[in-house]
Each structure stands twice: as structure tokens, then as C-alpha cells.
Short mmCIF file of C-alpha atoms in Angstrom, two decimals:
data_model
loop_
_atom_site.label_atom_id
_atom_site.label_comp_id
_atom_site.label_asym_id
_atom_site.label_seq_id
_atom_site.Cartn_x
_atom_site.Cartn_y
_atom_site.Cartn_z
CA GLY A 2 -0.09 0.02 0.09
CA GLY A 3 0.86 3.42 -0.33
CA ARG A 4 0.80 7.16 1.69
CA GLY A 5 2.85 9.94 -0.93
CA GLY A 6 1.73 12.45 -3.30
CA GLU A 7 0.54 16.20 -4.17
CA HIS A 8 -0.24 17.28 -0.39
CA GLY A 9 0.42 13.79 0.62
CA SER A 10 -0.04 11.12 -2.09
CA GLY A 11 -2.47 8.31 -3.85
CA GLY A 12 -1.04 5.16 -4.02
CA SER A 13 2.93 4.20 -3.73
CA PRO A 14 3.78 2.01 -7.35
CA GLU A 15 7.21 2.89 -5.68
CA ASP A 16 6.64 0.17 -3.35
CA ALA A 17 8.72 -2.37 -4.63
CA ARG A 18 5.85 -5.14 -3.69
CA HIS A 19 3.62 -3.67 -6.44
CA LEU A 20 6.86 -3.40 -9.35
CA PRO A 21 6.13 -6.33 -12.24
CA ASP A 22 8.46 -8.45 -14.33
CA GLY A 23 10.23 -6.60 -16.89
CA LEU A 24 9.56 -8.27 -19.92
CA HIS A 25 11.54 -11.10 -21.10
CA GLU A 26 10.59 -11.90 -24.82
CA PRO A 27 13.89 -12.37 -26.70
CA VAL A 28 13.82 -9.90 -29.84
CA LYS A 29 13.45 -11.88 -33.01
CA SER A 30 16.89 -11.47 -34.95
CA GLY A 31 16.42 -10.36 -38.37
CA ALA A 32 14.44 -7.13 -37.52
CA LEU A 33 14.54 -4.30 -35.95
CA PRO A 34 13.23 -4.05 -32.94
CA VAL A 35 10.96 -0.84 -32.26
CA PRO A 36 9.16 -1.02 -28.61
CA TRP A 37 6.48 1.55 -29.40
CA ALA A 38 2.96 1.18 -28.43
CA SER A 39 0.70 3.48 -30.39
CA PRO A 40 -1.98 5.91 -28.29
CA SER A 41 -5.09 5.58 -29.00
CA SER A 42 -7.13 7.94 -31.74
CA THR A 43 -8.67 10.02 -28.36
CA SER A 44 -5.66 10.89 -26.27
CA PRO A 45 -5.44 14.61 -28.47
CA HIS A 46 -8.79 15.38 -27.59
CA ARG A 47 -8.63 14.29 -23.80
CA ARG A 48 -4.85 16.12 -23.78
CA HIS A 49 -6.83 18.94 -24.98
CA SER A 50 -9.11 18.69 -22.15
CA PHE A 51 -6.25 18.94 -19.63
CA ASP A 52 -4.58 21.75 -21.32
CA LEU A 53 -7.54 24.21 -20.74
CA VAL A 54 -7.86 23.45 -17.33
CA MET A 55 -4.33 25.24 -16.94
CA GLU A 56 -5.74 28.21 -18.02
CA GLY A 57 -7.34 28.97 -15.16
CA TYR A 58 -4.00 28.81 -13.10
CA GLY A 59 -2.36 31.09 -14.73
CA CYS A 60 -0.50 28.86 -17.48
CA MET A 61 -0.39 28.28 -21.14
CA VAL A 62 0.70 25.17 -22.42
CA LYS A 63 3.24 24.74 -25.61
CA LYS A 64 3.45 21.53 -27.15
CA MET A 65 6.33 21.96 -28.53
CA HIS A 66 6.93 19.06 -30.16
CA LYS A 67 4.29 18.52 -33.03
CA ASN A 68 4.88 14.45 -33.52
CA SER A 69 3.90 14.16 -29.96
CA VAL A 70 1.47 12.94 -27.17
CA TRP A 71 2.81 14.28 -24.02
CA ARG A 72 5.46 16.92 -24.43
CA ARG A 73 4.78 20.27 -23.39
CA ASP A 74 5.06 23.15 -21.68
CA LEU A 75 3.67 24.45 -19.20
CA VAL A 76 4.43 28.34 -18.67
CA TYR A 77 3.81 30.66 -16.16
CA PRO A 78 4.68 34.53 -17.01
CA ALA A 79 3.27 36.26 -14.22
CA LYS A 80 6.04 34.07 -12.05
CA ASP A 81 8.83 33.76 -14.69
CA LEU A 82 8.46 29.99 -14.77
CA ARG A 83 8.45 27.44 -17.34
CA ILE A 84 7.90 23.43 -16.84
CA GLU A 85 8.79 20.73 -19.33
CA VAL A 86 6.22 17.99 -19.02
CA ARG A 87 7.43 14.61 -20.40
CA PRO A 88 7.31 10.77 -19.95
CA MET A 89 10.90 9.81 -17.55
CA THR A 90 13.79 7.69 -18.98
CA PRO A 91 16.76 6.20 -17.31
CA ASP A 92 18.48 10.06 -17.67
CA ASP A 93 16.52 11.22 -14.83
CA ASP A 94 18.61 9.36 -12.07
CA GLN A 95 19.86 12.13 -10.56
CA ARG A 96 16.49 14.64 -11.12
CA GLU A 97 15.21 11.63 -8.90
CA ALA A 98 18.27 11.53 -6.70
CA ASP A 99 17.87 15.51 -6.10
CA PHE A 100 13.64 14.91 -6.17
CA PHE A 101 14.15 12.71 -2.99
CA GLU A 102 16.48 15.47 -1.15
CA ALA A 103 14.29 18.27 -1.49
CA GLN A 104 11.39 16.41 -0.25
CA THR A 105 10.85 16.68 3.62
CA LEU A 106 11.19 13.71 6.26
CA GLU A 107 7.69 13.23 6.38
CA GLU A 108 7.07 13.32 2.52
CA ARG A 109 9.85 11.00 2.28
CA ALA A 110 8.31 8.11 4.43
CA ASN A 111 4.51 8.75 2.98
CA ARG A 112 5.90 8.52 -0.38
CA PHE A 113 8.15 5.21 0.37
CA LEU A 114 6.82 3.72 3.15
CA GLY A 115 9.71 4.38 6.03
CA ILE A 116 12.22 5.34 3.52
CA THR A 117 13.43 8.65 5.31
CA SER A 118 17.14 9.10 4.77
CA ARG A 119 18.82 7.64 1.40
CA LEU A 120 17.18 6.68 -1.58
CA PRO A 121 19.13 3.18 -2.52
CA PRO A 122 20.88 3.73 -5.90
CA MET A 123 19.15 0.26 -7.39
CA LEU A 124 15.67 1.80 -6.07
CA ILE A 125 16.21 4.77 -7.95
CA LYS A 126 16.62 2.71 -11.21
CA ARG A 127 13.68 0.90 -10.58
CA LEU A 128 11.72 4.22 -10.42
CA THR A 129 13.17 5.68 -13.16
CA HIS A 130 13.96 2.77 -15.85
CA VAL A 131 9.98 1.97 -16.98
CA ASN A 132 8.68 -0.58 -18.61
CA PHE A 133 6.50 1.12 -20.42
CA ALA A 134 4.74 -1.82 -22.37
CA VAL A 135 3.35 -1.98 -18.96
CA ASP A 136 3.46 1.03 -17.11
CA PHE A 137 3.64 4.22 -17.30
CA ALA A 138 5.64 7.78 -15.22
CA ILE A 139 5.29 11.49 -16.79
CA VAL A 140 7.73 14.44 -14.71
CA ALA A 141 7.38 17.85 -14.69
CA VAL A 142 10.92 19.60 -14.80
CA ASP A 143 11.62 23.45 -14.41
CA ARG A 144 13.55 24.23 -17.82
CA ALA A 145 15.89 27.05 -15.30
CA THR A 146 17.34 24.52 -12.75
CA ASP A 147 16.63 21.20 -14.58
CA GLN A 148 15.36 19.92 -11.49
CA LEU A 149 12.12 17.45 -11.21
CA ALA A 150 8.73 19.73 -10.39
CA GLY A 151 6.76 16.94 -9.77
CA VAL A 152 6.51 13.37 -10.99
CA ALA A 153 3.54 10.85 -11.57
CA ARG A 154 3.11 7.09 -12.22
CA TYR A 155 0.90 4.04 -12.22
CA VAL A 156 2.29 0.88 -11.65
CA CYS A 157 0.18 -2.42 -13.01
CA LEU A 158 -0.92 -4.97 -10.19
CA LYS A 159 0.65 -8.40 -10.83
CA ASP A 160 -2.05 -10.25 -9.17
CA GLU A 161 -4.87 -8.12 -10.63
CA PRO A 162 -5.47 -7.85 -13.68
CA GLY A 163 -6.40 -4.80 -15.41
CA HIS A 164 -5.63 -2.66 -12.42
CA ALA A 165 -2.71 -0.45 -11.19
CA SER A 166 -1.75 1.45 -8.43
CA VAL A 167 -1.84 5.31 -8.90
CA ALA A 168 0.77 7.65 -7.21
CA VAL A 169 1.35 11.93 -7.73
CA ALA A 170 3.95 14.15 -5.71
CA VAL A 171 4.89 17.41 -6.17
CA LEU A 172 7.70 19.58 -4.65
CA LYS A 173 6.08 22.15 -1.91
CA LYS A 174 7.50 25.06 -3.71
CA TYR A 175 5.73 23.85 -7.20
CA GLN A 176 2.18 23.67 -5.72
CA ARG A 177 -0.83 25.67 -6.52
CA LEU A 178 0.16 25.73 -9.71
CA GLY A 179 -1.83 22.95 -10.96
CA LEU A 180 1.70 20.31 -11.40
CA GLY A 181 -0.48 17.71 -9.80
CA ARG A 182 -3.81 17.75 -11.37
CA TYR A 183 -1.68 17.97 -14.52
CA LEU A 184 0.33 15.10 -14.18
CA LEU A 185 -2.13 13.21 -12.46
CA GLY A 186 -4.33 14.03 -15.98
CA ALA A 187 -1.76 12.45 -18.37
CA THR A 188 -1.49 9.28 -15.85
CA PHE A 189 -5.16 8.40 -16.33
CA ASP A 190 -5.34 9.37 -19.99
CA SER A 191 -2.61 7.05 -20.40
CA ALA A 192 -4.26 4.18 -18.33
CA ALA A 193 -7.14 5.00 -20.15
CA MET A 194 -5.31 4.36 -23.10
CA ARG A 195 -3.73 1.15 -22.49
CA GLY A 196 -7.28 -0.17 -21.74
CA ILE A 197 -6.23 -0.58 -17.76
CA THR A 198 -9.83 -0.91 -16.02
CA THR A 199 -9.02 0.89 -12.55
CA LEU A 200 -6.57 2.30 -11.13
CA VAL A 201 -6.53 2.27 -7.27
CA ALA A 202 -4.85 4.95 -5.04
CA GLU A 203 -4.53 4.25 -1.45
CA ILE A 204 -4.81 8.13 0.65
CA LEU A 205 -4.26 9.03 4.06
CA ALA A 206 -7.57 9.88 5.61
CA LYS A 207 -6.46 13.12 7.17
CA ASN A 208 -5.50 14.41 3.44
CA LYS A 209 -8.38 16.01 2.18
CA ALA A 210 -6.64 18.08 -0.46
CA SER A 211 -4.91 14.71 -1.71
CA ARG A 212 -8.57 13.28 -2.25
CA THR A 213 -10.04 16.53 -3.67
CA LEU A 214 -7.20 16.04 -6.60
CA PHE A 215 -7.91 12.49 -7.46
CA SER A 216 -11.75 12.99 -7.59
CA ARG A 217 -11.59 15.98 -9.62
CA VAL A 218 -8.62 14.20 -11.84
CA GLY A 219 -10.75 11.24 -11.99
CA GLU A 220 -13.70 13.57 -12.91
CA ASP A 221 -11.78 15.46 -15.48
CA ALA A 222 -10.45 11.77 -17.32
CA GLY A 223 -14.34 10.65 -17.21
CA ALA A 224 -13.22 7.84 -14.69
CA GLU A 225 -16.10 6.74 -11.62
CA LYS A 226 -14.91 6.78 -7.94
CA HIS A 227 -15.56 4.27 -5.56
CA PHE A 228 -14.46 4.12 -2.17
CA ILE A 229 -13.63 0.40 -1.28
CA GLY A 230 -12.57 0.86 2.37
CA THR A 231 -9.78 1.76 4.93
CA ASP A 232 -6.39 -0.05 5.56
CA GLY A 233 -5.81 1.27 9.13
CA ASP A 234 -5.38 5.83 8.40
CA VAL A 235 -5.70 4.98 4.63
CA HIS A 236 -8.85 5.39 2.36
CA ILE A 237 -8.28 3.28 -0.46
CA PHE A 238 -10.63 4.69 -3.84
CA HIS A 239 -10.66 2.63 -7.26
CA PHE A 240 -11.65 4.87 -10.29
CA THR A 241 -12.52 2.62 -13.03
CA PHE A 242 -12.99 3.77 -16.67
CA PRO A 243 -15.55 3.04 -18.85
CA LYS A 244 -15.02 0.66 -21.77
CA PRO A 245 -13.94 2.05 -24.74
CA ALA A 246 -15.90 1.59 -27.71
CA GLY A 247 -12.79 1.13 -30.41
CA ALA A 248 -9.76 1.95 -30.63
CA GLY A 249 -7.05 2.53 -33.32
CA ALA A 250 -3.76 4.38 -33.83
CA PRO A 251 -3.76 7.82 -34.79
CA SER A 252 -2.48 9.12 -38.75
CA ALA A 253 1.00 11.62 -38.02
CA GLY A 254 -0.22 13.29 -40.40
CA ALA A 255 2.83 14.57 -42.72
CA TRP A 256 5.69 13.47 -42.37
CA SER A 257 8.21 16.87 -42.88
CA ALA A 258 11.12 15.85 -45.21
CA ALA A 259 14.47 15.56 -43.22
CA THR A 260 16.61 18.77 -43.57
CA GLN A 261 18.84 19.40 -46.66
CA ASP A 262 22.34 19.94 -47.01
CA SER A 263 22.55 21.57 -50.49
CA GLY A 264 23.59 25.29 -49.99
CA ARG A 265 25.37 24.55 -46.81
CA LYS A 266 28.32 26.17 -45.88
CA GLY A 267 30.45 23.31 -43.33
CA ASN A 268 31.64 19.49 -43.21
CA PRO A 269 28.74 17.96 -42.93
CA LEU A 270 30.56 15.03 -41.02
CA ARG A 271 32.03 17.07 -38.32
CA PHE A 272 29.97 18.42 -35.17
CA ALA A 273 30.37 18.80 -31.85
CA VAL A 274 29.09 17.69 -28.22
CA ASP A 275 26.59 20.43 -26.42
CA ASP A 276 25.30 19.00 -23.42
CA SER A 277 24.35 22.45 -21.66
CA ARG A 278 20.32 22.40 -22.69
CA HIS A 279 20.83 19.53 -20.32
CA PRO A 280 23.46 19.60 -17.60
CA ARG A 281 22.03 16.55 -14.93
CA SER A 282 22.12 14.67 -17.72
CA LEU A 283 23.98 11.59 -18.96
CA TRP A 284 22.42 10.45 -21.84
CA ARG A 285 20.93 13.94 -23.45
CA HIS A 286 23.44 15.22 -25.99
CA ASP A 287 23.25 17.45 -29.10
CA LEU A 288 25.15 17.10 -31.98
CA VAL A 289 26.10 20.05 -33.67
CA PHE A 290 27.76 20.53 -37.41
CA GLU A 291 29.07 22.74 -38.98
CA THR A 292 26.10 22.87 -41.59
CA GLY A 293 24.20 23.79 -38.87
CA VAL A 294 21.78 21.03 -38.30
CA ARG A 295 21.54 19.92 -35.24
CA ILE A 296 20.42 16.20 -33.66
CA GLU A 297 19.21 15.66 -30.27
CA VAL A 298 19.79 12.32 -28.73
CA ARG A 299 18.24 11.06 -25.84
CA PRO A 300 16.35 7.97 -24.19
CA GLY A 301 13.60 7.18 -26.49
CA ASP A 302 10.02 7.55 -24.55
CA THR A 303 6.37 6.37 -24.54
CA ASP A 304 5.96 9.58 -26.74
CA ASP A 305 8.11 9.23 -29.35
CA ALA A 306 5.43 6.42 -31.42
CA LEU A 307 4.30 8.63 -33.75
CA ARG A 308 7.68 9.86 -34.67
CA VAL A 309 9.44 6.01 -34.78
CA GLU A 310 6.75 4.31 -36.98
CA GLU A 311 6.73 7.36 -39.79
CA PHE A 312 10.58 6.85 -39.25
CA MET A 313 10.17 2.72 -39.69
CA LYS A 314 7.99 3.46 -43.25
CA VAL A 315 10.90 5.70 -44.67
CA LEU A 316 13.75 3.55 -43.55
CA GLY A 317 11.82 0.44 -44.75
CA LYS A 318 11.25 2.55 -48.73
CA SER A 319 14.85 2.89 -48.66
CA ALA A 320 16.38 -0.04 -47.18
CA PRO A 321 17.80 -2.78 -49.66
CA LYS A 322 16.09 -5.73 -50.56
CA GLY A 323 16.64 -8.30 -47.95
CA SER A 324 18.18 -6.49 -44.93
CA GLY A 325 15.38 -7.21 -42.47
CA VAL A 326 14.21 -3.52 -42.55
CA ALA A 327 10.81 -3.57 -42.91
CA ALA A 328 7.90 -1.12 -41.77
CA THR A 329 6.68 -1.31 -38.08
CA PRO A 330 2.36 -2.30 -38.05
CA PRO A 331 0.81 0.86 -36.34
CA ASP A 332 -0.63 -1.90 -33.39
CA ARG A 333 2.33 -3.24 -32.74
CA ALA A 334 2.35 -4.36 -29.30
CA GLY A 335 5.06 -3.36 -27.16
CA ALA A 336 6.43 -0.07 -25.44
CA VAL A 337 9.63 1.19 -24.85
CA ASP A 338 11.29 -1.44 -21.45
CA PHE A 339 14.31 0.25 -19.63
CA THR A 340 14.37 -3.09 -17.48
CA THR A 341 15.80 -5.55 -19.76
CA GLY A 342 17.11 -2.54 -22.25
CA PHE A 343 18.25 0.72 -23.22
CA VAL A 344 16.92 2.91 -25.86
CA LEU A 345 18.41 5.90 -27.92
CA VAL A 346 16.80 7.88 -30.51
CA ALA A 347 18.49 10.81 -32.71
CA ILE A 348 16.18 13.60 -33.27
CA ASP A 349 16.58 16.13 -36.40
CA ARG A 350 15.09 19.40 -33.59
CA LYS A 351 14.56 21.50 -36.69
CA THR A 352 12.12 18.69 -38.17
CA ASP A 353 11.42 17.01 -34.81
CA ASN A 354 11.38 13.79 -36.96
CA VAL A 355 13.68 10.58 -35.69
CA VAL A 356 16.50 10.02 -37.91
CA GLY A 357 18.41 7.20 -35.78
CA ILE A 358 17.45 4.50 -33.22
CA GLY A 359 19.53 2.58 -31.53
CA ARG A 360 18.45 -0.34 -28.67
CA PHE A 361 20.38 -2.74 -26.66
CA HIS A 362 18.22 -5.50 -25.12
CA ARG A 363 19.73 -8.58 -22.68
CA GLY A 364 17.76 -11.74 -22.98
CA THR A 365 18.08 -14.61 -21.45
CA GLY A 366 21.75 -16.32 -22.05
CA PHE A 367 21.77 -13.18 -24.75
CA SER A 368 22.94 -9.90 -25.53
CA GLN A 369 21.72 -7.79 -28.56
CA MET A 370 22.13 -4.37 -30.01
CA HIS A 371 20.65 -2.75 -32.84
CA VAL A 372 21.70 0.26 -34.22
CA ALA A 373 19.28 2.35 -37.72
CA THR A 374 19.64 6.22 -39.39
CA LEU A 375 17.73 7.15 -42.31
CA PRO A 376 20.93 7.42 -45.11
CA LYS A 377 21.96 10.48 -44.84
CA TYR A 378 22.12 10.51 -41.17
CA GLY A 379 24.31 7.34 -40.74
CA GLU A 380 27.33 9.52 -43.28
CA MET A 381 27.19 12.32 -40.87
CA GLY A 382 28.33 9.32 -38.37
CA VAL A 383 24.60 9.88 -35.57
CA GLY A 384 25.01 5.42 -36.37
CA ASP A 385 28.30 5.29 -35.04
CA PHE A 386 27.26 7.83 -32.06
CA LEU A 387 24.41 6.18 -31.12
CA ALA A 388 26.48 2.95 -30.99
CA ALA A 389 29.43 4.11 -29.28
CA GLN A 390 26.68 5.60 -26.75
CA LEU A 391 24.54 1.96 -26.41
CA LEU A 392 27.72 0.12 -25.19
CA ARG A 393 28.12 2.59 -21.87
CA ALA A 394 24.94 1.95 -21.67
CA ALA A 395 24.94 -1.96 -21.86
CA SER A 396 26.87 -1.86 -18.65
CA ALA A 397 25.98 1.35 -16.50
CA GLU A 398 22.44 0.94 -17.17
CA VAL A 399 20.72 -2.10 -17.25
CA ILE A 400 19.14 -3.16 -14.88
CA PRO A 401 20.80 -7.37 -13.92
CA LYS A 402 17.70 -9.78 -14.38
CA LEU A 403 18.54 -11.02 -10.96
CA TYR A 404 16.66 -7.24 -9.77
CA SER A 405 14.34 -6.45 -11.86
CA ALA A 406 11.49 -8.42 -10.69
CA LEU A 407 12.65 -6.91 -6.93
#
């Protein structure tokens, strides 16, 4: 059970007892594995409704990435504050550790059921290495400090099919800005899209503010609230979603052409690595070419579904016959799983298109690494950079199987 979140909490997916086993399904050889699942076509409409809610908090919601479902910037002009909202990735290890340090002793005890002095490194990895095939985590990052302001997640319960434990936490200095409502709204939205029928929230009886928050978000998301009972000083609520009438993958729309280098001056093969945008990151880099092309390399996440689908279509058309590269079907069941591997994407910042993917997968008795780039970008050395980073991540980031099911 759990006791944490904004003004306290609802549910505690951080509780290790609720963490599910990672997916250890072997990757078939001869094809590039692309572990993303497409969001439901209803997502943009619900996201829009949650965006509108933020106006009441003096916030403007900016969609900075045209192919994103989850990525937004929350801009508070009166407070000179800009918050990035995006899925959590393994690159958030240091941010999660700093987030824990910034919490009060009471907030830590509520969130982690007794851990108040130190967050063990392996627990940090379990929090940041999300298996998006079954679970979901989304964060809010202060763009000025590159620090976590809040996090929300759900973790599917192994013994209760269709049920997931849900929680949200926001640092005190960022409360009363609607962050908890927005992050929790995204979490409810993702759960409904993935076919989860019930979200389970466990909230301290004295925490009226958290109960109000969950009730409000549940209503916004179209979920029905049920009071199940009490467990000591904790109230247990179930939020159930109506059965979807149908689901399908959205169209990615027109895929803009990759940046053309014609007419540009400079050597297209020379680039510098710029880490200034994300000083707390280990895996986020900007490759800045002399021609002016700027490629962002970062861990892939569930928000990249549309980008990856289009990348695979373009790659399939340009790949030689017999290469094993084919377009990924839009209904492919799977998602980024950082418990058994590591995924990096390369994105042209001008077009917001994926131009390269690298994936390391550790199975039972074998490991595999795949790297693919669009031809032009492979010639620029993007694939080599992805491969070098994956080799480093394979030894430093992939959770050993012994620990991944804890």
C-alpha cells in the first residue's frame, strides 16, 4: 500500500511489492525491434481538455513537439516559470535523487513507506527505468534549474489484471500551480488509452487535499470513483474507466522531409557535442554540425510512437531488399522497456523527426544491439554515435535480471 503524493499522496507505485517483472521476451533476429505502442486516437482530445484546465492556474500550455502526445511546456508568465512535461526516462536518475533530497522527511516517509534518509541507487533505477509496455511515469522539470518539480506514475498490479496503483508527488514550492492535476491527468489518460480498467489510489484519511485532487482528475478523465474501504489510516479508492467503444492508432499526418544540406557551408561530417541544455543528464546530447544541422540524442520513450512509426516507414522504403528492415505495423504491441534494455533516439531538431534509433536488449542467455539511421544521417556519423552510447549504457544502465523483478 502507499501513502504519498501532492499535499501527501495517492497510492504508492514506488512500493517494491507492486513492481512487476520486466518483459523478457526475446527479440527476433533479422528485424530492427521498435518497442513502441501507438496511443489511442482519443488521446489528443483528452490532452486538449487537460491543457484548457491549466488556464485557471495562470498557465499557458505550449506544444513544443508537433509529433508528441505527452510533451508540453507549461508557461507561467506572472511567475517567470517554465515547466517541461514529458515521460520519465533513465536519464532522470540524478533528478530523481535530487527530488528525494528536496522532499521533507514526512513526504519521504509517506512516499516510500519508511525510507527517510537515503534513496538506494537500485531503487532509483527501478523508479526511472520504466517498462512502458505495462507501466507509465511522467515528470515535470523546471527548465531554469533542470530539476524535477513533480512526478506521477501508475504500476500495474501483477495479481489484479486490469488494475494499477497510481500516485503523484509535487515538491512544495511547485504546489498550487496545477502541476499535480496536470501530471495525474496525463497518468489517468495513459491508463485509459492502454486499456487499464481500474486505477487504485490509497490516500491518508487526513489528507483531504489529495482526495479532492484525485476526485477532480477522475472526473476530468471520465472515470467513476468508488470508495472501497480503509486500511488503518488509509482510504482506498478505485477509479474505473468505461469500456472503450474502439481504439486505433492515430495518423501521424504528413511527415516533414529531413533537413537538406544543399547550399549550407561547412563539413557535414564534423560535429560538436553540446550538453548545455541538460546539465544533469548523462544521456541527452545535442550533436551540432558545422552545416548548422542539430541532432538531439536522448533516451526513447512512449511519446515517440508517431515519430518511430514514420521513421520505420521511411527507412523501409530506403533499405535494400533483404536487409531485414521493414515498416513497423501501427498496432504493434510493445513499449519502451528500460528494465531489460536501453533505447536511444536521434531527432533532427529542425523537423522534429526521428532520424536514428539504437536499442540494446538483454535476454536470457543473450544480448543484442541494433542501430538504424536514415541514409543521410548514417553518413554523418549519427549511427556511430548511437552505437558508442549504447555500449556504454549496456554496462551502466541495464538493470541485471536478478534485480529487475524486485
